[in-house]
Amino acid sequence: MRFPNGYTLPAVLAVGLHLIIIIAVSIAWPSPTERHTVKQPKLIQAKLVGLKSTTKQQKKAATPQKNKVNQQAKRQAEEAKRKAAEEAKKKAAEAAKQKAAEDAKRKAAEEAKRKAQEKAQQVAAQKKAEEVKRKAAAEAKKKAAEEAKRKAAADAKRKAEAAKRAEQEKLRKQREAKARQERERKAKEEALRRQQESELEKMLAAEEAEERAQQEAAASQKQVASMKALIQQLVQQNWRKPSFLTKGLQVRLQIQLVPTGEVVNVTVIQSSGNPLFDRSAVQAVERLGSISELRQLKPRVFESNFRRFNMLFNPED
């Protein structure tokens, strides 16, 4: 027979208690021999009864005691049952408490495990994020270094090209400066040569001009002297000698002519002291009217000698 969990011990105790009661009743029950040896009182009222009746009576007499034993056993069994139930309840409570503690412990362990897993996941995520960040920083640093290297190389290349261009420009300027200096030197030499040639030509021309001028001056002077002598002669021919004229008189006249030879003005610049003589000399010049021979003179000779010139009039007679 299988009993529910927690009722095995009470059931065993109850069965054992019933066995003990039955054994005790069996030992205390009187045997037939002992019943016959009991002394009878002197006055005995006997009633013959059959064996069957005696057995019934014995059973009847034993029934209350048996019932009492049964009731006591029942009470003991109920008490044992109650105690067993309480013990079972206590054990169940303890088991429940233990189970709850175990569940709580298990839940706490699971929670701790979950938290540990979450923390491990967080740590792993953090490590992963840090690793990603580190890799990104390393990649950025690498890219920055490569960019800096590229930029430095580009700057170096640009500077080298700029230096090369500057050197080429410097050489070009030097060549140009040298060529310019050479051109300037040649130009100066050419200018000096031309200047020397020009000065030589000028000098020769000046010499020639001077010679021509001298020749022309000589010719002009000769021509001028001849022309003045002609004018002097013509004036003297047109002069009308006043009466009672003192000898040795002379007057200086200023005569103004035009290139056609016409006399435009005659003035006395130095009187002879005799107004009549001075007037006769002026009238002699005015009677010339026009001197056609002056048209043969060159303009320069005319302008410098006959545009306005002075003449000393001193007739011999």
C-alpha positions as a LaTeX table, in Angstrom:
\begin{tabular}{lrrr}
\hline
Residue & $x$ (\AA) & $y$ (\AA) & $z$ (\AA) \\
\hline
Met1 & 0.00 & 0.00 & 0.00 \\
Arg2 & 1.25 & 3.43 & $-0.87$ \\
Phe3 & 0.36 & 6.39 & 1.34 \\
Pro4 & 0.36 & 10.01 & 0.36 \\
Asn5 & 3.57 & 11.94 & 0.90 \\
Gly6 & 3.81 & 12.84 & 4.64 \\
Tyr7 & 1.29 & 10.21 & 5.91 \\
Thr8 & 3.53 & 7.13 & 5.89 \\
Leu9 & 4.91 & 7.59 & 9.41 \\
Pro10 & 1.51 & 8.28 & 11.05 \\
Ala11 & 0.00 & 5.23 & 9.36 \\
Val12 & 2.86 & 3.00 & 10.53 \\
Leu13 & 2.50 & 4.36 & 14.06 \\
Ala14 & $-1.27$ & 3.74 & 14.05 \\
Val15 & $-0.88$ & 0.15 & 12.85 \\
Gly16 & 1.85 & $-0.48$ & 15.41 \\
Leu17 & $-0.34$ & 0.96 & 18.18 \\
His18 & $-3.27$ & $-1.32$ & 17.26 \\
Leu19 & $-0.97$ & $-4.33$ & 17.33 \\
Ile20 & 0.32 & $-3.38$ & 20.81 \\
Ile21 & $-3.28$ & $-2.98$ & 22.10 \\
Ile22 & $-4.32$ & $-6.35$ & 20.74 \\
Ile23 & $-1.29$ & $-8.04$ & 22.30 \\
Ala24 & $-1.94$ & $-6.36$ & 25.66 \\
Val25 & $-5.60$ & $-7.42$ & 25.64 \\
Ser26 & $-4.61$ & $-10.94$ & 24.80 \\
Ile27 & $-2.17$ & $-11.10$ & 27.72 \\
Ala28 & $-4.61$ & $-9.59$ & 30.22 \\
Trp29 & $-7.50$ & $-11.83$ & 29.22 \\
Pro30 & $-7.93$ & $-14.73$ & 31.95 \\
Ser31 & $-7.42$ & $-18.31$ & 30.91 \\
Pro32 & $-10.08$ & $-21.16$ & 31.59 \\
Thr33 & $-7.93$ & $-22.74$ & 34.27 \\
Glu34 & $-7.73$ & $-19.58$ & 36.24 \\
Arg35 & $-11.49$ & $-19.25$ & 36.12 \\
His36 & $-12.04$ & $-22.71$ & 37.65 \\
Thr37 & $-9.61$ & $-22.18$ & 40.52 \\
Val38 & $-11.33$ & $-19.16$ & 41.85 \\
Lys39 & $-12.75$ & $-19.83$ & 45.30 \\
Gln40 & $-16.39$ & $-19.78$ & 45.50 \\
Pro41 & $-18.15$ & $-18.09$ & 48.32 \\
Lys42 & $-20.07$ & $-20.16$ & 50.73 \\
Leu43 & $-23.28$ & $-18.94$ & 49.40 \\
Ile44 & $-23.19$ & $-19.64$ & 45.80 \\
Gln45 & $-25.91$ & $-19.03$ & 43.46 \\
Ala46 & $-25.09$ & $-20.80$ & 40.35 \\
Lys47 & $-26.85$ & $-20.67$ & 37.14 \\
Leu48 & $-26.07$ & $-23.06$ & 34.50 \\
Val49 & $-25.41$ & $-21.44$ & 31.33 \\
Gly50 & $-24.14$ & $-22.83$ & 28.23 \\
Leu51 & $-20.67$ & $-22.36$ & 26.82 \\
Lys52 & $-22.01$ & $-20.23$ & 24.16 \\
Ser53 & $-23.54$ & $-17.83$ & 26.63 \\
Thr54 & $-20.29$ & $-17.62$ & 28.55 \\
Thr55 & $-18.42$ & $-16.73$ & 25.44 \\
Lys56 & $-20.99$ & $-14.10$ & 24.64 \\
Gln57 & $-20.67$ & $-12.62$ & 28.06 \\
Gln58 & $-16.93$ & $-12.60$ & 27.87 \\
Lys59 & $-17.18$ & $-10.89$ & 24.54 \\
Lys60 & $-19.77$ & $-8.54$ & 25.98 \\
Ala61 & $-17.51$ & $-7.77$ & 28.93 \\
Ala62 & $-14.53$ & $-7.34$ & 26.64 \\
Thr63 & $-16.37$ & $-5.07$ & 24.21 \\
Pro64 & $-16.31$ & $-1.86$ & 26.35 \\
Gln65 & $-12.66$ & $-2.29$ & 27.10 \\
Lys66 & $-11.99$ & $-3.03$ & 23.49 \\
Asn67 & $-14.05$ & $-0.05$ & 22.49 \\
Lys68 & $-12.13$ & 2.01 & 24.97 \\
Val69 & $-8.86$ & 0.70 & 23.60 \\
Asn70 & $-10.13$ & 1.32 & 20.10 \\
Gln71 & $-11.23$ & 4.80 & 21.00 \\
Gln72 & $-7.92$ & 5.46 & 22.67 \\
Ala73 & $-6.11$ & 3.99 & 19.70 \\
Lys74 & $-8.36$ & 6.06 & 17.46 \\
Arg75 & $-7.63$ & 9.15 & 19.45 \\
Gln76 & $-3.95$ & 8.30 & 19.42 \\
Ala77 & $-4.19$ & 7.60 & 15.74 \\
Glu78 & $-6.06$ & 10.90 & 15.19 \\
Glu79 & $-3.51$ & 12.67 & 17.40 \\
Ala80 & $-0.76$ & 10.92 & 15.54 \\
Lys81 & $-2.57$ & 11.81 & 12.33 \\
Arg82 & $-3.00$ & 15.41 & 13.48 \\
Lys83 & 0.64 & 15.56 & 14.55 \\
Ala84 & 1.61 & 13.85 & 11.34 \\
Ala85 & $-0.54$ & 16.37 & 9.47 \\
Glu86 & 1.00 & 19.23 & 11.42 \\
Glu87 & 4.41 & 17.70 & 10.89 \\
Ala88 & 3.56 & 17.23 & 7.24 \\
Lys89 & 2.18 & 20.80 & 7.11 \\
Lys90 & 5.28 & 22.00 & 8.90 \\
Lys91 & 7.46 & 20.02 & 6.59 \\
Ala92 & 5.38 & 21.19 & 3.66 \\
Ala93 & 5.76 & 24.76 & 4.91 \\
Glu94 & 9.45 & 24.21 & 5.42 \\
Ala95 & 9.60 & 22.50 & 2.05 \\
Ala96 & 7.60 & 25.37 & 0.57 \\
Lys97 & 9.82 & 27.83 & 2.41 \\
Gln98 & 12.87 & 25.92 & 1.24 \\
Lys99 & 11.41 & 25.74 & $-2.24$ \\
Ala100 & 10.62 & 29.44 & $-2.07$ \\
Ala101 & 14.13 & 30.06 & $-0.80$ \\
Glu102 & 15.49 & 27.81 & $-3.50$ \\
Asp103 & 13.23 & 29.53 & $-6.04$ \\
Ala104 & 14.31 & 32.88 & $-4.69$ \\
Lys105 & 17.89 & 31.70 & $-4.71$ \\
Arg106 & 17.41 & 30.29 & $-8.18$ \\
Lys107 & 15.66 & 33.47 & $-9.30$ \\
Ala108 & 18.37 & 35.51 & $-7.60$ \\
Ala109 & 20.97 & 33.33 & $-9.29$ \\
Glu110 & 19.11 & 33.66 & $-12.58$ \\
Glu111 & 18.75 & 37.41 & $-11.99$ \\
Ala112 & 22.40 & 37.60 & $-11.03$ \\
Lys113 & 23.23 & 35.49 & $-14.06$ \\
Arg114 & 20.99 & 37.70 & $-16.22$ \\
Lys115 & 22.55 & 40.82 & $-14.75$ \\
Ala116 & 25.97 & 39.26 & $-15.14$ \\
Gln117 & 25.09 & 38.42 & $-18.74$ \\
Glu118 & 23.73 & 41.94 & $-19.26$ \\
Lys119 & 26.79 & 43.37 & $-17.61$ \\
Ala120 & 28.96 & 41.06 & $-19.68$ \\
Gln121 & 26.98 & 42.14 & $-22.75$ \\
Gln122 & 27.36 & 45.78 & $-21.69$ \\
Val123 & 31.05 & 45.24 & $-21.04$ \\
Ala124 & 31.34 & 43.40 & $-24.36$ \\
Ala125 & 29.33 & 46.17 & $-26.07$ \\
Gln126 & 31.44 & 48.79 & $-24.33$ \\
Lys127 & 34.60 & 46.93 & $-25.30$ \\
Lys128 & 33.24 & 46.57 & $-28.82$ \\
Ala129 & 32.34 & 50.27 & $-28.88$ \\
Glu130 & 35.75 & 51.13 & $-27.46$ \\
Glu131 & 37.34 & 48.81 & $-30.00$ \\
Val132 & 35.27 & 50.41 & $-32.77$ \\
Lys133 & 36.18 & 53.83 & $-31.37$ \\
Arg134 & 39.82 & 52.80 & $-31.09$ \\
Lys135 & 39.78 & 51.41 & $-34.62$ \\
Ala136 & 38.00 & 54.55 & $-35.84$ \\
Ala137 & 40.52 & 56.72 & $-33.99$ \\
Ala138 & 43.36 & 54.61 & $-35.35$ \\
Glu139 & 41.85 & 54.78 & $-38.84$ \\
Ala140 & 41.30 & 58.52 & $-38.48$ \\
Lys141 & 44.84 & 58.89 & $-37.16$ \\
Lys142 & 46.11 & 56.77 & $-40.03$ \\
Lys143 & 44.10 & 58.78 & $-42.53$ \\
Ala144 & 45.25 & 62.03 & $-40.89$ \\
Ala145 & 48.84 & 60.80 & $-41.02$ \\
Glu146 & 48.40 & 59.75 & $-44.66$ \\
Glu147 & 46.69 & 63.07 & $-45.42$ \\
Ala148 & 49.45 & 64.95 & $-43.61$ \\
Lys149 & 52.04 & 62.87 & $-45.46$ \\
Arg150 & 50.25 & 63.47 & $-48.76$ \\
Lys151 & 49.90 & 67.15 & $-47.99$ \\
Ala152 & 53.54 & 67.34 & $-46.91$ \\
Ala153 & 54.56 & 65.55 & $-50.11$ \\
Ala154 & 52.32 & 67.85 & $-52.15$ \\
Asp155 & 53.71 & 70.88 & $-50.32$ \\
Ala156 & 57.25 & 69.63 & $-50.82$ \\
Lys157 & 56.50 & 68.96 & $-54.49$ \\
Arg158 & 54.85 & 72.35 & $-54.86$ \\
Lys159 & 57.75 & 74.04 & $-53.07$ \\
Ala160 & 60.23 & 72.10 & $-55.21$ \\
Glu161 & 58.33 & 73.08 & $-58.35$ \\
Ala162 & 58.09 & 76.66 & $-57.09$ \\
Ala163 & 61.83 & 76.63 & $-56.31$ \\
Lys164 & 62.51 & 75.14 & $-59.74$ \\
Arg165 & 60.31 & 77.75 & $-61.39$ \\
Ala166 & 61.96 & 80.45 & $-59.27$ \\
Glu167 & 65.38 & 79.15 & $-60.30$ \\
Gln168 & 64.29 & 79.00 & $-63.92$ \\
Glu169 & 62.80 & 82.46 & $-63.61$ \\
Lys170 & 66.01 & 83.66 & $-61.98$ \\
Leu171 & 68.09 & 82.12 & $-64.78$ \\
Arg172 & 65.71 & 83.57 & $-67.36$ \\
Lys173 & 65.94 & 87.01 & $-65.75$ \\
Gln174 & 69.70 & 86.66 & $-65.57$ \\
Arg175 & 69.80 & 85.70 & $-69.25$ \\
Glu176 & 67.43 & 88.53 & $-70.08$ \\
Ala177 & 69.45 & 90.92 & $-67.93$ \\
Lys178 & 72.64 & 89.75 & $-69.59$ \\
Ala179 & 71.05 & 90.02 & $-73.01$ \\
Arg180 & 69.65 & 93.44 & $-72.08$ \\
Gln181 & 73.03 & 94.52 & $-70.81$ \\
Glu182 & 74.58 & 93.23 & $-74.00$ \\
Arg183 & 71.95 & 95.04 & $-76.05$ \\
Glu184 & 72.44 & 98.16 & $-73.95$ \\
Arg185 & 76.21 & 97.84 & $-74.36$ \\
Lys186 & 75.84 & 97.41 & $-78.09$ \\
Ala187 & 73.26 & 100.17 & $-78.17$ \\
Lys188 & 75.60 & 102.42 & $-76.20$ \\
Glu189 & 78.45 & 101.49 & $-78.48$ \\
Glu190 & 76.23 & 102.07 & $-81.49$ \\
Ala191 & 74.94 & 105.32 & $-79.98$ \\
Leu192 & 78.49 & 106.35 & $-79.17$ \\
Arg193 & 79.55 & 105.40 & $-82.67$ \\
Arg194 & 76.63 & 107.25 & $-84.14$ \\
Gln195 & 77.24 & 110.14 & $-81.79$ \\
Gln196 & 80.87 & 110.19 & $-82.77$ \\
Glu197 & 79.91 & 109.93 & $-86.42$ \\
Ser198 & 77.24 & 112.56 & $-85.89$ \\
Glu199 & 79.64 & 114.78 & $-84.02$ \\
Leu200 & 82.20 & 114.18 & $-86.72$ \\
Glu201 & 79.60 & 114.93 & $-89.37$ \\
Lys202 & 78.46 & 117.91 & $-87.37$ \\
Met203 & 82.02 & 119.02 & $-86.94$ \\
Leu204 & 82.67 & 118.53 & $-90.62$ \\
Ala205 & 79.39 & 120.17 & $-91.43$ \\
Ala206 & 80.20 & 122.94 & $-89.02$ \\
Glu207 & 83.57 & 123.33 & $-90.58$ \\
Glu208 & 82.00 & 123.27 & $-94.00$ \\
Ala209 & 79.27 & 125.59 & $-92.82$ \\
Glu210 & 81.77 & 127.80 & $-91.18$ \\
Glu211 & 83.82 & 127.72 & $-94.30$ \\
Arg212 & 80.75 & 128.38 & $-96.40$ \\
Ala213 & 79.68 & 131.00 & $-93.91$ \\
Gln214 & 83.06 & 132.56 & $-94.06$ \\
Gln215 & 82.92 & 132.39 & $-97.77$ \\
Glu216 & 79.36 & 133.60 & $-97.78$ \\
Ala217 & 80.25 & 136.20 & $-95.16$ \\
Ala218 & 83.15 & 137.31 & $-97.22$ \\
Ala219 & 80.98 & 137.33 & $-100.29$ \\
Ser220 & 78.19 & 138.94 & $-98.35$ \\
Gln221 & 80.48 & 141.50 & $-96.85$ \\
Lys222 & 81.84 & 142.20 & $-100.27$ \\
Gln223 & 78.32 & 142.33 & $-101.64$ \\
Val224 & 77.13 & 144.41 & $-98.71$ \\
Ala225 & 80.08 & 146.79 & $-99.07$ \\
Ser226 & 79.41 & 147.00 & $-102.77$ \\
Met227 & 75.71 & 147.58 & $-102.17$ \\
Lys228 & 76.37 & 150.20 & $-99.52$ \\
Ala229 & 78.81 & 151.91 & $-101.78$ \\
Leu230 & 76.14 & 151.81 & $-104.51$ \\
Ile231 & 73.56 & 153.33 & $-102.15$ \\
Gln232 & 76.10 & 155.93 & $-101.06$ \\
Gln233 & 76.81 & 156.74 & $-104.69$ \\
Leu234 & 73.09 & 156.92 & $-105.60$ \\
Val235 & 72.33 & 159.16 & $-102.60$ \\
Gln236 & 75.20 & 161.43 & $-103.51$ \\
Gln237 & 73.97 & 161.55 & $-107.13$ \\
Asn238 & 70.47 & 162.54 & $-105.92$ \\
Trp239 & 71.85 & 165.12 & $-103.45$ \\
Arg240 & 71.25 & 168.75 & $-104.23$ \\
Lys241 & 73.86 & 170.88 & $-102.61$ \\
Pro242 & 72.42 & 173.84 & $-100.72$ \\
Ser243 & 73.85 & 177.39 & $-101.31$ \\
Phe244 & 76.51 & 178.83 & $-99.04$ \\
Leu245 & 77.28 & 175.30 & $-97.62$ \\
Thr246 & 80.20 & 175.00 & $-95.33$ \\
Lys247 & 82.69 & 172.32 & $-96.35$ \\
Gly248 & 83.45 & 169.27 & $-94.25$ \\
Leu249 & 79.91 & 168.68 & $-92.98$ \\
Gln250 & 78.62 & 165.10 & $-92.38$ \\
Val251 & 75.41 & 163.60 & $-91.09$ \\
Arg252 & 74.58 & 160.01 & $-89.95$ \\
Leu253 & 71.30 & 158.72 & $-91.27$ \\
Gln254 & 69.27 & 155.58 & $-90.45$ \\
Ile255 & 67.64 & 154.10 & $-93.53$ \\
Gln256 & 64.85 & 151.53 & $-93.38$ \\
Leu257 & 64.21 & 149.40 & $-96.50$ \\
Val258 & 62.04 & 146.45 & $-97.57$ \\
Pro259 & 63.28 & 143.40 & $-99.57$ \\
Thr260 & 61.94 & 144.92 & $-102.79$ \\
Gly261 & 64.48 & 147.75 & $-102.29$ \\
Glu262 & 61.97 & 150.50 & $-101.50$ \\
Val263 & 62.90 & 153.18 & $-98.95$ \\
Val264 & 60.22 & 153.31 & $-96.24$ \\
Asn265 & 61.87 & 155.66 & $-93.74$ \\
Val266 & 64.90 & 157.97 & $-93.25$ \\
Thr267 & 65.88 & 159.57 & $-89.96$ \\
Val268 & 68.81 & 161.60 & $-88.69$ \\
Ile269 & 70.58 & 159.85 & $-85.85$ \\
Gln270 & 73.57 & 162.15 & $-85.70$ \\
Ser271 & 73.18 & 165.72 & $-87.01$ \\
Ser272 & 75.86 & 167.64 & $-88.78$ \\
Gly273 & 74.87 & 170.77 & $-86.90$ \\
Asn274 & 73.48 & 172.28 & $-90.04$ \\
Pro275 & 69.75 & 171.62 & $-90.44$ \\
Leu276 & 69.79 & 172.62 & $-94.06$ \\
Phe277 & 72.56 & 170.06 & $-94.79$ \\
Asp278 & 70.79 & 167.38 & $-92.77$ \\
Arg279 & 67.56 & 168.05 & $-94.64$ \\
Ser280 & 69.27 & 167.88 & $-98.02$ \\
Ala281 & 70.80 & 164.52 & $-97.12$ \\
Val282 & 67.41 & 163.07 & $-96.07$ \\
Gln283 & 65.82 & 164.35 & $-99.26$ \\
Ala284 & 68.60 & 162.73 & $-101.32$ \\
Val285 & 67.78 & 159.32 & $-99.78$ \\
Glu286 & 64.04 & 159.75 & $-100.23$ \\
Arg287 & 64.61 & 160.56 & $-103.94$ \\
Leu288 & 66.00 & 157.03 & $-104.37$ \\
Gly289 & 62.46 & 155.61 & $-104.16$ \\
Ser290 & 63.46 & 151.99 & $-104.81$ \\
Ile291 & 66.86 & 150.32 & $-105.21$ \\
Ser292 & 66.29 & 147.38 & $-107.56$ \\
Glu293 & 69.78 & 145.93 & $-106.93$ \\
Leu294 & 68.71 & 144.95 & $-103.36$ \\
Arg295 & 66.37 & 142.29 & $-104.80$ \\
Gln296 & 69.42 & 140.23 & $-105.72$ \\
Leu297 & 70.44 & 139.84 & $-102.07$ \\
Lys298 & 69.64 & 136.78 & $-100.10$ \\
Pro299 & 66.98 & 137.35 & $-97.48$ \\
Arg300 & 69.39 & 136.58 & $-94.63$ \\
Val301 & 71.90 & 139.10 & $-96.04$ \\
Phe302 & 69.17 & 141.66 & $-96.57$ \\
Glu303 & 67.65 & 141.17 & $-93.09$ \\
Ser304 & 70.99 & 141.39 & $-91.32$ \\
Asn305 & 72.37 & 144.32 & $-93.32$ \\
Phe306 & 69.70 & 146.38 & $-95.09$ \\
Arg307 & 66.40 & 146.04 & $-93.21$ \\
Arg308 & 67.59 & 148.94 & $-91.10$ \\
Phe309 & 71.11 & 150.27 & $-91.48$ \\
Asn310 & 73.09 & 153.44 & $-90.79$ \\
Met311 & 74.84 & 155.52 & $-93.39$ \\
Leu312 & 77.35 & 158.36 & $-92.92$ \\
Phe313 & 76.73 & 161.01 & $-95.56$ \\
Asn314 & 79.76 & 163.27 & $-96.11$ \\
Pro315 & 79.96 & 164.57 & $-99.68$ \\
Glu316 & 83.40 & 165.71 & $-100.88$ \\
Asp317 & 82.21 & 168.87 & $-102.50$ \\
\hline
\end{tabular}
